[in-house]
PDB file of C-alpha atoms in Angstrom:
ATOM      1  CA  UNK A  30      -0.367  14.892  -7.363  1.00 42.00           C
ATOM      2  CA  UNK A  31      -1.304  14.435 -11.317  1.00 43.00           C
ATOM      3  CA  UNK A  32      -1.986  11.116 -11.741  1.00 47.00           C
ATOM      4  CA  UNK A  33      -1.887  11.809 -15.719  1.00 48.00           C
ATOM      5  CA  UNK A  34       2.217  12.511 -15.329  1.00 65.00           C
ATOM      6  CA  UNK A  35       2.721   9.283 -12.971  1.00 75.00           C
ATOM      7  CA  UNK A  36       4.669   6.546 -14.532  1.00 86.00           C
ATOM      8  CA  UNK A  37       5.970   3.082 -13.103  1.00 90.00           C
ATOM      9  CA  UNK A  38       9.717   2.377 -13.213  1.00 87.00           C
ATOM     10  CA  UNK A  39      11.572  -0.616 -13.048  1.00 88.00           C
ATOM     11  CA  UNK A  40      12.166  -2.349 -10.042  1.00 88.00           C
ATOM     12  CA  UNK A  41      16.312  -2.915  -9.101  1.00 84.00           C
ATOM     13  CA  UNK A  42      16.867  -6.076  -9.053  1.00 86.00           C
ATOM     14  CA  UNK A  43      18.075  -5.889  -4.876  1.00 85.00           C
ATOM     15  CA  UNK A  44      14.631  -4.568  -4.365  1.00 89.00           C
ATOM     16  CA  UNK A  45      12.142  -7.155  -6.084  1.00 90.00           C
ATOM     17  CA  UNK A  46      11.782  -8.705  -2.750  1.00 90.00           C
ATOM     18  CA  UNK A  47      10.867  -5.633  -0.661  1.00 92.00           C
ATOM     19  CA  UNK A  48       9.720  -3.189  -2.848  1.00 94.00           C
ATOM     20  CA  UNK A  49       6.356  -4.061  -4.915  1.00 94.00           C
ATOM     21  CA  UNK A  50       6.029  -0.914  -7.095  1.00 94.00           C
ATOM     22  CA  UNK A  51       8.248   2.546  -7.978  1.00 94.00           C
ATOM     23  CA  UNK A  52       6.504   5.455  -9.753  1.00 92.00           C
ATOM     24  CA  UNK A  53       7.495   8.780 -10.010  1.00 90.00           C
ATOM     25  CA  UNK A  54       5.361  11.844 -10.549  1.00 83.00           C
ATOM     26  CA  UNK A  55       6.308  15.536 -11.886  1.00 73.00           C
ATOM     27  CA  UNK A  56       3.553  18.303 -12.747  1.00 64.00           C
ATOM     28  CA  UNK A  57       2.462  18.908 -16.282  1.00 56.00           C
ATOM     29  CA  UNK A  58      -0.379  20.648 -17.338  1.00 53.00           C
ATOM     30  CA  UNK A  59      -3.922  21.110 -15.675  1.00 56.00           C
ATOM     31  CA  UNK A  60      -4.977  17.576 -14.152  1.00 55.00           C
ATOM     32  CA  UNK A  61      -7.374  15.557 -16.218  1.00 55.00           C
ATOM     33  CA  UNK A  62      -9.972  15.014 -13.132  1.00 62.00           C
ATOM     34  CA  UNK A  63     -10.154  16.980 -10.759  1.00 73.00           C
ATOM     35  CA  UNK A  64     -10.632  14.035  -8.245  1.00 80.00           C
ATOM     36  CA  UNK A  65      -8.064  11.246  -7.391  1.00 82.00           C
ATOM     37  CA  UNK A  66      -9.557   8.557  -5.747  1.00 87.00           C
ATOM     38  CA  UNK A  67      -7.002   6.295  -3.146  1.00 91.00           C
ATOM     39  CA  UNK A  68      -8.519   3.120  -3.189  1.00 94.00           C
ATOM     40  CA  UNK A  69      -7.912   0.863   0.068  1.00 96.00           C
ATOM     41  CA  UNK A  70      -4.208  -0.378  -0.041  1.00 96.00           C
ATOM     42  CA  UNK A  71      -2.803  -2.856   2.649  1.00 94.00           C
ATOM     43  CA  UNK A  72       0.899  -2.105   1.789  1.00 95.00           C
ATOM     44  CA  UNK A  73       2.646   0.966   3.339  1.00 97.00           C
ATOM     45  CA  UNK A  74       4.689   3.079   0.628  1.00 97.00           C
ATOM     46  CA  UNK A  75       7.695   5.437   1.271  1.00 97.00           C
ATOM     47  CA  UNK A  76       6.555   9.034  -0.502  1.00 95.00           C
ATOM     48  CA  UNK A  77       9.109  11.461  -1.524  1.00 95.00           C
ATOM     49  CA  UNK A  78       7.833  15.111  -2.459  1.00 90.00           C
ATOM     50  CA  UNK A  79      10.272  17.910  -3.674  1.00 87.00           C
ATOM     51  CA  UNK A  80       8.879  21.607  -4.121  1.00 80.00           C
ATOM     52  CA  UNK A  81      10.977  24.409  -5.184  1.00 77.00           C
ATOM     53  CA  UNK A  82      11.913  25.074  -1.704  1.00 82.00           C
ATOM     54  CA  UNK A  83      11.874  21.767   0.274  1.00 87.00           C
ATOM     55  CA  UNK A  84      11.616  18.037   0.135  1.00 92.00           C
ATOM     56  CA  UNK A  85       9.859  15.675   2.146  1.00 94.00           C
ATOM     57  CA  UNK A  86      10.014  11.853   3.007  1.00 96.00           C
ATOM     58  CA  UNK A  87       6.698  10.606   4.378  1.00 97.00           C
ATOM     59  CA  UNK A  88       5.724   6.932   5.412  1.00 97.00           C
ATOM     60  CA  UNK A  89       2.050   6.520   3.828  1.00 96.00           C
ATOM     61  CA  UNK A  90       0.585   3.201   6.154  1.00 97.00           C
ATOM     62  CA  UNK A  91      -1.850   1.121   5.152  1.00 96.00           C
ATOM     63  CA  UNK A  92      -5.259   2.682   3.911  1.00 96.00           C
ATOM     64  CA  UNK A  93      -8.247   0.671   5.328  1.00 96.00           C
ATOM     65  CA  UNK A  94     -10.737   2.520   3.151  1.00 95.00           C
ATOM     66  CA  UNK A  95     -11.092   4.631   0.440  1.00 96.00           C
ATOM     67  CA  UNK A  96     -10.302   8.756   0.199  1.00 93.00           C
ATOM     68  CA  UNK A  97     -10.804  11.467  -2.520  1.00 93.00           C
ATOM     69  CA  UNK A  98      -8.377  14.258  -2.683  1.00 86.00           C
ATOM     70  CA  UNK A  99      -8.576  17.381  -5.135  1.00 81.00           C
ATOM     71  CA  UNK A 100      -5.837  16.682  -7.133  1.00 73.00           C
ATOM     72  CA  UNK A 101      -2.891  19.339  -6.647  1.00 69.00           C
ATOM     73  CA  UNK A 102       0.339  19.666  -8.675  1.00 68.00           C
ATOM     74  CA  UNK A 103       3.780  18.510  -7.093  1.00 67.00           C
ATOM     75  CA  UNK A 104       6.709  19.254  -9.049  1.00 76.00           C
ATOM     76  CA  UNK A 105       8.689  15.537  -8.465  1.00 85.00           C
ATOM     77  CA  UNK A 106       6.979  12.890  -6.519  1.00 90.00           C
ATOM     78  CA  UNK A 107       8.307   9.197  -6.163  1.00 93.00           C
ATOM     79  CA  UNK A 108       6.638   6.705  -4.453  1.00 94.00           C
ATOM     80  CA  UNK A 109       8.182   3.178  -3.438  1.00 95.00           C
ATOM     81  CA  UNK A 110       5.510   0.774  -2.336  1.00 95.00           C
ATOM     82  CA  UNK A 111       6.927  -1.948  -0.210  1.00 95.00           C
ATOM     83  CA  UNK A 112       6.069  -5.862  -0.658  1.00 93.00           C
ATOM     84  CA  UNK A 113       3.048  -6.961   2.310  1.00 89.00           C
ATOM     85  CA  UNK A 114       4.621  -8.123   5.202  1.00 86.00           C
ATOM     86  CA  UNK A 115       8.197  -6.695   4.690  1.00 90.00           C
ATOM     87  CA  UNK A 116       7.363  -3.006   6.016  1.00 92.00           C
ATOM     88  CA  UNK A 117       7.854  -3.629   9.815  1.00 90.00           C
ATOM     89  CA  UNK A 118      12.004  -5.191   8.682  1.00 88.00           C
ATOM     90  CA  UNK A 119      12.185  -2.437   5.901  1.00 92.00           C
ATOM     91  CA  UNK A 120      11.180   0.909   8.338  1.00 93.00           C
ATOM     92  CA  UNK A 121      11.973  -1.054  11.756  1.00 90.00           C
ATOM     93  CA  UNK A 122       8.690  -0.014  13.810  1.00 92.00           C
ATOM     94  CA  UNK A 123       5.262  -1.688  14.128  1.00 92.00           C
ATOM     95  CA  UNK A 124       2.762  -1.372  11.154  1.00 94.00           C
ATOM     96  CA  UNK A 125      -0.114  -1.093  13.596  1.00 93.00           C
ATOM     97  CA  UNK A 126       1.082   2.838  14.617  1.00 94.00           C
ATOM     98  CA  UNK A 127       0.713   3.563  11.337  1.00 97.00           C
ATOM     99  CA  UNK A 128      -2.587   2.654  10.111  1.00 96.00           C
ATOM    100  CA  UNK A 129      -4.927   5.538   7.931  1.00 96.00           C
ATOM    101  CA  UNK A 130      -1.741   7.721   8.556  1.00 96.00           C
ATOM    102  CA  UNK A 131       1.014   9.527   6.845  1.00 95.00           C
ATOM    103  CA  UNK A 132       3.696  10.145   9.046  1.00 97.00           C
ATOM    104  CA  UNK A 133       7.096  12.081   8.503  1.00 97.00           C
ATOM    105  CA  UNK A 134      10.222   9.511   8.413  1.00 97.00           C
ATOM    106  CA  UNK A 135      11.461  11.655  10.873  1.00 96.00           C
ATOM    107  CA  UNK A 136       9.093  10.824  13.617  1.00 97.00           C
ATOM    108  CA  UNK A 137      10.315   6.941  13.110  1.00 96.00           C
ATOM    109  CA  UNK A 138      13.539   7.308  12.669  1.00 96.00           C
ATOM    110  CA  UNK A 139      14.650  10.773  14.607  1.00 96.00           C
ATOM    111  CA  UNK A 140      17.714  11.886  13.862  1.00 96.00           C
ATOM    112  CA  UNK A 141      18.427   8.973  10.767  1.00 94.00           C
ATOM    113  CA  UNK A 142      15.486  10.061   9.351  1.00 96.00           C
ATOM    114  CA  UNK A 143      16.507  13.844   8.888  1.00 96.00           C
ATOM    115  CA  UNK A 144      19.900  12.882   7.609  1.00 96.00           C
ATOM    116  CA  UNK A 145      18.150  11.225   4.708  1.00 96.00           C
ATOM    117  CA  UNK A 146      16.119  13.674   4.076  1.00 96.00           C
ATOM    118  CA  UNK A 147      19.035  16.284   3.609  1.00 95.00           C
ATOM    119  CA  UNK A 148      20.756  13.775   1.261  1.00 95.00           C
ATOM    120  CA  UNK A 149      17.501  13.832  -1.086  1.00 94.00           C
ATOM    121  CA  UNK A 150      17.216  16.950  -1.014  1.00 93.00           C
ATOM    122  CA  UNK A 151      21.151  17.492  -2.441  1.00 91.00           C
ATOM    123  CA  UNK A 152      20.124  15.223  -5.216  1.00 87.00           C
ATOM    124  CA  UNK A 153      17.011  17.338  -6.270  1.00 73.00           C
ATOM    125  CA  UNK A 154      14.550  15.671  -8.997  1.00 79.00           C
ATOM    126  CA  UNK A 155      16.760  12.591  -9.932  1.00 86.00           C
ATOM    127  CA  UNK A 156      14.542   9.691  -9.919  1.00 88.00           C
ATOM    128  CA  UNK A 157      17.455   7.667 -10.025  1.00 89.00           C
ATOM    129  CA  UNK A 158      19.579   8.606  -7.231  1.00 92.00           C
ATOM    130  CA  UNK A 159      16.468   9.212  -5.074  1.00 92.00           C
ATOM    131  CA  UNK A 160      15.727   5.647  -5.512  1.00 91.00           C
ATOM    132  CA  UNK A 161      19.626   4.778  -5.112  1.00 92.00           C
ATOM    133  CA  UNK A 162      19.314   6.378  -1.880  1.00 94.00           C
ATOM    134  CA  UNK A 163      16.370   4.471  -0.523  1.00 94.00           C
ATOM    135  CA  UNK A 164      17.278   1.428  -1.965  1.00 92.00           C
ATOM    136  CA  UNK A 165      20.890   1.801   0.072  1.00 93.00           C
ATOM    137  CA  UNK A 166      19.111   3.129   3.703  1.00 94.00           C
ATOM    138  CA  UNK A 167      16.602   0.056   3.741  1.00 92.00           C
ATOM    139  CA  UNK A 168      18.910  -2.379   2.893  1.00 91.00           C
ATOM    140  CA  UNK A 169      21.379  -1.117   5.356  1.00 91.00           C
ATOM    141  CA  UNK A 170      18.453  -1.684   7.857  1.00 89.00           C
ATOM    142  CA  UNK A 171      17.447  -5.500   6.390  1.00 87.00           C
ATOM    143  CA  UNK A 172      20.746  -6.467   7.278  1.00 88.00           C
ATOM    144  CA  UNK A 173      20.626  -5.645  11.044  1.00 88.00           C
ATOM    145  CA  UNK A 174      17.249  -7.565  11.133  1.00 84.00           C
ATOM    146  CA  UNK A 175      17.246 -10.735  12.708  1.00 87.00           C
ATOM    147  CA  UNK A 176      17.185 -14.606  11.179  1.00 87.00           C
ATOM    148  CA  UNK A 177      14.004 -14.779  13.603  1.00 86.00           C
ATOM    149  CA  UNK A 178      12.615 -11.208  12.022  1.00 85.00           C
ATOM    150  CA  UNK A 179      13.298 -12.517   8.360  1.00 84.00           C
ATOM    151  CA  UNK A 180      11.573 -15.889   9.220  1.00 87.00           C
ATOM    152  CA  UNK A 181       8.493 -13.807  10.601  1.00 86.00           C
ATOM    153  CA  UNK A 182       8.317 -11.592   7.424  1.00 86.00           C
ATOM    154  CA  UNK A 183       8.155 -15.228   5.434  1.00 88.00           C
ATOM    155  CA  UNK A 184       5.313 -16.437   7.443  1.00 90.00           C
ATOM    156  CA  UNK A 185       3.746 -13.413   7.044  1.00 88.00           C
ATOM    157  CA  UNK A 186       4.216 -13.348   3.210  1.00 87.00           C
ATOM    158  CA  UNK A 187       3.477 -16.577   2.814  1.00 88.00           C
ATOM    159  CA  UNK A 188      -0.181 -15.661   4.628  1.00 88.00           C
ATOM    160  CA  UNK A 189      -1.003 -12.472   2.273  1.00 85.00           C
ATOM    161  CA  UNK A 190      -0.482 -14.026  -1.117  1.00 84.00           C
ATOM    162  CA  UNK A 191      -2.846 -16.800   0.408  1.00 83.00           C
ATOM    163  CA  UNK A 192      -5.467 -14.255   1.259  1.00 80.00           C
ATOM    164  CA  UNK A 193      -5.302 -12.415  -1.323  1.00 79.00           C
ATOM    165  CA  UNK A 194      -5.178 -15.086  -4.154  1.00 76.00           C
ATOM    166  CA  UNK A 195      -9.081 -14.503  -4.615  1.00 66.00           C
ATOM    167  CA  UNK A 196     -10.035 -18.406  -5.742  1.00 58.00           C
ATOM    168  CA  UNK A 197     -12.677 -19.089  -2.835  1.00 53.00           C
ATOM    169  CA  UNK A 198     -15.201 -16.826  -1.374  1.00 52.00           C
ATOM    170  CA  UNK A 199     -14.773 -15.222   1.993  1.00 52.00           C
ATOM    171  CA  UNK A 200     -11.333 -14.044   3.932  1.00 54.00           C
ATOM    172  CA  UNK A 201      -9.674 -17.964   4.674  1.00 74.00           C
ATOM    173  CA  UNK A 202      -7.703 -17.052   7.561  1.00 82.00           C
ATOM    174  CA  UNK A 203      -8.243 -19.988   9.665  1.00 85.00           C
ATOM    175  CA  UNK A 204      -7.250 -22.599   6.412  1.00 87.00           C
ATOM    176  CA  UNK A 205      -4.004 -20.285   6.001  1.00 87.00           C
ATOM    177  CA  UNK A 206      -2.912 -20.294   9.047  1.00 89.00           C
ATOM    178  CA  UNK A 207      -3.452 -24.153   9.717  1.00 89.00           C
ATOM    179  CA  UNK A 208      -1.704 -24.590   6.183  1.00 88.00           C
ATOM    180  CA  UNK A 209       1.373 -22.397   7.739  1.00 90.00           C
ATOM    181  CA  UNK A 210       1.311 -24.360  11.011  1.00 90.00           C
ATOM    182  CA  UNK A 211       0.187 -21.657  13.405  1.00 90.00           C
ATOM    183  CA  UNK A 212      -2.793 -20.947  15.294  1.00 92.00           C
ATOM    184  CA  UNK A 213      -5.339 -17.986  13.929  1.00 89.00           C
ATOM    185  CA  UNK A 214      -4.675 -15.922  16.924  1.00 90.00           C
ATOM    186  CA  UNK A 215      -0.960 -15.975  16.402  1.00 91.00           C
ATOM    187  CA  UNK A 216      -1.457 -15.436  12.790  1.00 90.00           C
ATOM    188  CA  UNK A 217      -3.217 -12.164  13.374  1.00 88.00           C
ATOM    189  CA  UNK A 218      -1.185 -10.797  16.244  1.00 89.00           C
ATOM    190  CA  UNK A 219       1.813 -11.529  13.009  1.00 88.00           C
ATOM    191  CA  UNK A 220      -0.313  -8.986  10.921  1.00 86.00           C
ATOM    192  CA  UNK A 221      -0.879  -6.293  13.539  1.00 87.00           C
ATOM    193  CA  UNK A 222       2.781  -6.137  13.606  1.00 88.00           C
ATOM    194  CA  UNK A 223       4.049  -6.693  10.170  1.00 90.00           C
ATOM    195  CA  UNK A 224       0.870  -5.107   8.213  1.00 92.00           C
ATOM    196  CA  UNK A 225      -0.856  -3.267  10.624  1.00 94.00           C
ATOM    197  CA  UNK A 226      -4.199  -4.656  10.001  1.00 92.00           C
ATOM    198  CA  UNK A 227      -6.061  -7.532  10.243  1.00 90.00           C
ATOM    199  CA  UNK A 228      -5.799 -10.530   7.713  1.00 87.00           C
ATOM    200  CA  UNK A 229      -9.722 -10.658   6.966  1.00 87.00           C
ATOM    201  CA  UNK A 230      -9.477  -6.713   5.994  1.00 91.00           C
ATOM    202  CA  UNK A 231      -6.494  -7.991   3.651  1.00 90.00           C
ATOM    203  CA  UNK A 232      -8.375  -9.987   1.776  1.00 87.00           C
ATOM    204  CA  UNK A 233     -11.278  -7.666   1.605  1.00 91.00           C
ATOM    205  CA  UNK A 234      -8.721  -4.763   0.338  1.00 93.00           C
ATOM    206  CA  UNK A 235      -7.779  -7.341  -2.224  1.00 90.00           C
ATOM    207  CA  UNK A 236     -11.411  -8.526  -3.363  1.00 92.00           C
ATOM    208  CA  UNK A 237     -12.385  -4.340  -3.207  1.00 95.00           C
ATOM    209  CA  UNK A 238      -9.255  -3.851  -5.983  1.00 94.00           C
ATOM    210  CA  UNK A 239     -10.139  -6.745  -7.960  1.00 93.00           C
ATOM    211  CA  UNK A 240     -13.308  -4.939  -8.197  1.00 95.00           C
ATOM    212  CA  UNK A 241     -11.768  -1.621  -9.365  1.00 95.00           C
ATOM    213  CA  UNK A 242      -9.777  -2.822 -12.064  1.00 93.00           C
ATOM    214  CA  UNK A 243     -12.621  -4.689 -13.519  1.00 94.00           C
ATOM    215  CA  UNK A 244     -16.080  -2.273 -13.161  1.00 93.00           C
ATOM    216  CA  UNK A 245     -15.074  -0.191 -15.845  1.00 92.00           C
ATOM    217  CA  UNK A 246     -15.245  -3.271 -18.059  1.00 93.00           C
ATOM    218  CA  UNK A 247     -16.715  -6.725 -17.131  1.00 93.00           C
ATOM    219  CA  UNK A 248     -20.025  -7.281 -15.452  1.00 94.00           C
ATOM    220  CA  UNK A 249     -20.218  -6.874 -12.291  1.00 94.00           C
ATOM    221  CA  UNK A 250     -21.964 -10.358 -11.631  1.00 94.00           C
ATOM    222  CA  UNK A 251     -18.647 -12.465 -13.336  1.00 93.00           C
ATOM    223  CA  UNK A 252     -16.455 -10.090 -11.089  1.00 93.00           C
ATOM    224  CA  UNK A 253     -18.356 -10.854  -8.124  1.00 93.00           C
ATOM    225  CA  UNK A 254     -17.956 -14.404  -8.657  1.00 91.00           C
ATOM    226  CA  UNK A 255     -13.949 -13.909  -9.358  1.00 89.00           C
ATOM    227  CA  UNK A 256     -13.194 -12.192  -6.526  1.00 89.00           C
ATOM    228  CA  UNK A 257     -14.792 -14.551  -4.436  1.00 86.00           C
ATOM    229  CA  UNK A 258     -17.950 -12.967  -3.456  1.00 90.00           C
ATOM    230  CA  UNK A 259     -21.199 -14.924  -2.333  1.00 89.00           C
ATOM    231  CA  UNK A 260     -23.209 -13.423  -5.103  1.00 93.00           C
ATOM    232  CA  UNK A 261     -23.226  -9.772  -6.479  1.00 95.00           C
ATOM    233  CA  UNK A 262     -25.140  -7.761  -3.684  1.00 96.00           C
ATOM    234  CA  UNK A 263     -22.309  -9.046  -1.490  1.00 95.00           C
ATOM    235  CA  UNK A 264     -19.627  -7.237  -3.555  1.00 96.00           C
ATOM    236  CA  UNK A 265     -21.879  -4.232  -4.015  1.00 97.00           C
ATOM    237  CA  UNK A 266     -22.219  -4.223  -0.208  1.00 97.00           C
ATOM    238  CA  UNK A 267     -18.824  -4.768   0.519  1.00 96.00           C
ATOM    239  CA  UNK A 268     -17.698  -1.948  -1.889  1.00 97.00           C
ATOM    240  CA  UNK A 269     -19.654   0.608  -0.438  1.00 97.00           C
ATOM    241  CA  UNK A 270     -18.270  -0.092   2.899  1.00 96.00           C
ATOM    242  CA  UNK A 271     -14.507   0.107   1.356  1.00 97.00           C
ATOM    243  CA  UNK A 272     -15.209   2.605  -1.181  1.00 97.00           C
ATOM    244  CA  UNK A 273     -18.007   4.618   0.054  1.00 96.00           C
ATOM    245  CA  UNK A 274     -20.153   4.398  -3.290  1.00 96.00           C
ATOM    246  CA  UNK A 275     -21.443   1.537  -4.965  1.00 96.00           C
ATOM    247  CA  UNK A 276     -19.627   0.291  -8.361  1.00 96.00           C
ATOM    248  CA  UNK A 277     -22.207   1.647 -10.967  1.00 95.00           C
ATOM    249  CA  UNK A 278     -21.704   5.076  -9.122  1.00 96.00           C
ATOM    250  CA  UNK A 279     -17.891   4.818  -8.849  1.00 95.00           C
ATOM    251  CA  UNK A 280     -17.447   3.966 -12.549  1.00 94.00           C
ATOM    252  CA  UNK A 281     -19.970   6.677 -13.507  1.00 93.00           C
ATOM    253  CA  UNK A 282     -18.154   9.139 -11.473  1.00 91.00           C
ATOM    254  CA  UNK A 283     -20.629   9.838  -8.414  1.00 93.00           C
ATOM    255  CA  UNK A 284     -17.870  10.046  -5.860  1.00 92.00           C
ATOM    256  CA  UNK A 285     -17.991  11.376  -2.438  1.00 92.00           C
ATOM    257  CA  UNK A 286     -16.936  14.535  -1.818  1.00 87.00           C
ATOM    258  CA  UNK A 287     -13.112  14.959  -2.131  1.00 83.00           C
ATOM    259  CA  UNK A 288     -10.675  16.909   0.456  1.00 76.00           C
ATOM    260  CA  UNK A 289      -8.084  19.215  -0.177  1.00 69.00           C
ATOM    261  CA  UNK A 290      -5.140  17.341  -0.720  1.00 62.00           C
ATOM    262  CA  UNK A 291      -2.154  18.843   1.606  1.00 55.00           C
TER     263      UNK A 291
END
């Protein structure tokens, strides 16, 4: 996809809850880097991709670390990124099947799945009654969700915006989950369900963003300290893990080496 033609849409208001971010993508010229970089994300995202002679629905899961795709050109492209910890009510499966993959909806939802895809493919490049369609199939499924489900999605909600609030160093798993009244082990059995990965490696995702929005910009010592590192050669460390570079290197453009993007 060209990043340079992506642009964020507003959010229904039925969807705040669920749904964290729409874009939508369409091809314009030649790509302004050759490169796109996918940093870590914890949240899954529902992808839709239309070409001239088919269209796709794809469930991307949660990305643990960094990738670097050649950027290619996709005619319409609208991505719906769905709130941490809703996913497993929204798509009705496990998160922890879906971790570092992208999987057809088809695969999760059989039959259902194909059906939707036919109607989006009737309604060609209209970003709004591709997101009217979504918007309708995952709120049909919220409401055969039980009170039990919707209370687990809470807890789990609750946890992430602790972890990822970034005022204390280190991943606080075991204060969250005393705050929330249940044990750690039960906390992170929650997230292997409902996120797919572990709570510490959410609020290293989050730290590794912080990061990324910042290098280009502020010194890396004050973002170090603001994302709740020990010092700065833990955030440098930590970053190369996620991101496979260090920060200097990422903002100067030393990147790994990318992969066709298919």
């Amino acid at each position: 996809m060209n990043d340079d033609s992506e642009r964020i849409i507003p959010l229904p208001v039925g969807l705040r809850p669920w749904i964290s971010q729409l874009s939508v993508a369409a091809s314009g010229g030649e790509p302004a880097h050759p490169v796109r970089a996918e940093a870590p994300d914890a949240t899954t995202a529902l992808v839709v991709r239309a070409t001239s002679d088919r269209t796709e629905l794809v469930v991307m899961g949660p990305r643990t670390r960094a990738e670097y795709f050649e950027v290619s050109r996709v005619p319409f492209c609208v991505k719906m990124r769905m709130q941490l910890g809703r996913a497993q009510s929204l798509l009705g499966v496990p998160l922890s099947g879906l971790v570092d993959r992208v999987v057809p909806i088809g695969d999760l939802w059989g039959v259902t799945g194909d059906r939707l895809v036919d109607d989006l493919s009737n309604v060609e490049s209209d970003p709004t009654a591709v997101v009217g369609l979504l918007a309708a199939t995952l709120m049909d499924r919220v409401r055969t969700r039980s009170r039990h489900d919707l209370a687990r999605d809470e807890l789990v909600r609750s946890a992430t915006l602790a972890l990822t609030s970034l005022t204390s160093p280190g991943p606080r798993v075991q204060p969250t989950a005393r705050r929330l009244k249940v044990s750690e082990r039960h906390l992170r059995s929650l997230f292997t369900d409902a996120v797919g990965i572990p709570p510490k490696h959410v609020a290293r995702i989050a730290r590794t963003r912080h990061v990324l929005a910042g290098a280009s910009h502020q010194s890396l010592a004050r973002l170090a300290a603001e994302a709740g590192y020990y010092d700065q050669s833990h955030m440098t460390a930590e970053f190369r893990r996620m991101m496979g570079t260090s920060p200097r290197a990422f903002v100067a453009g030393q990147l790994p080496a990318a992969a066709p993007c298919h």
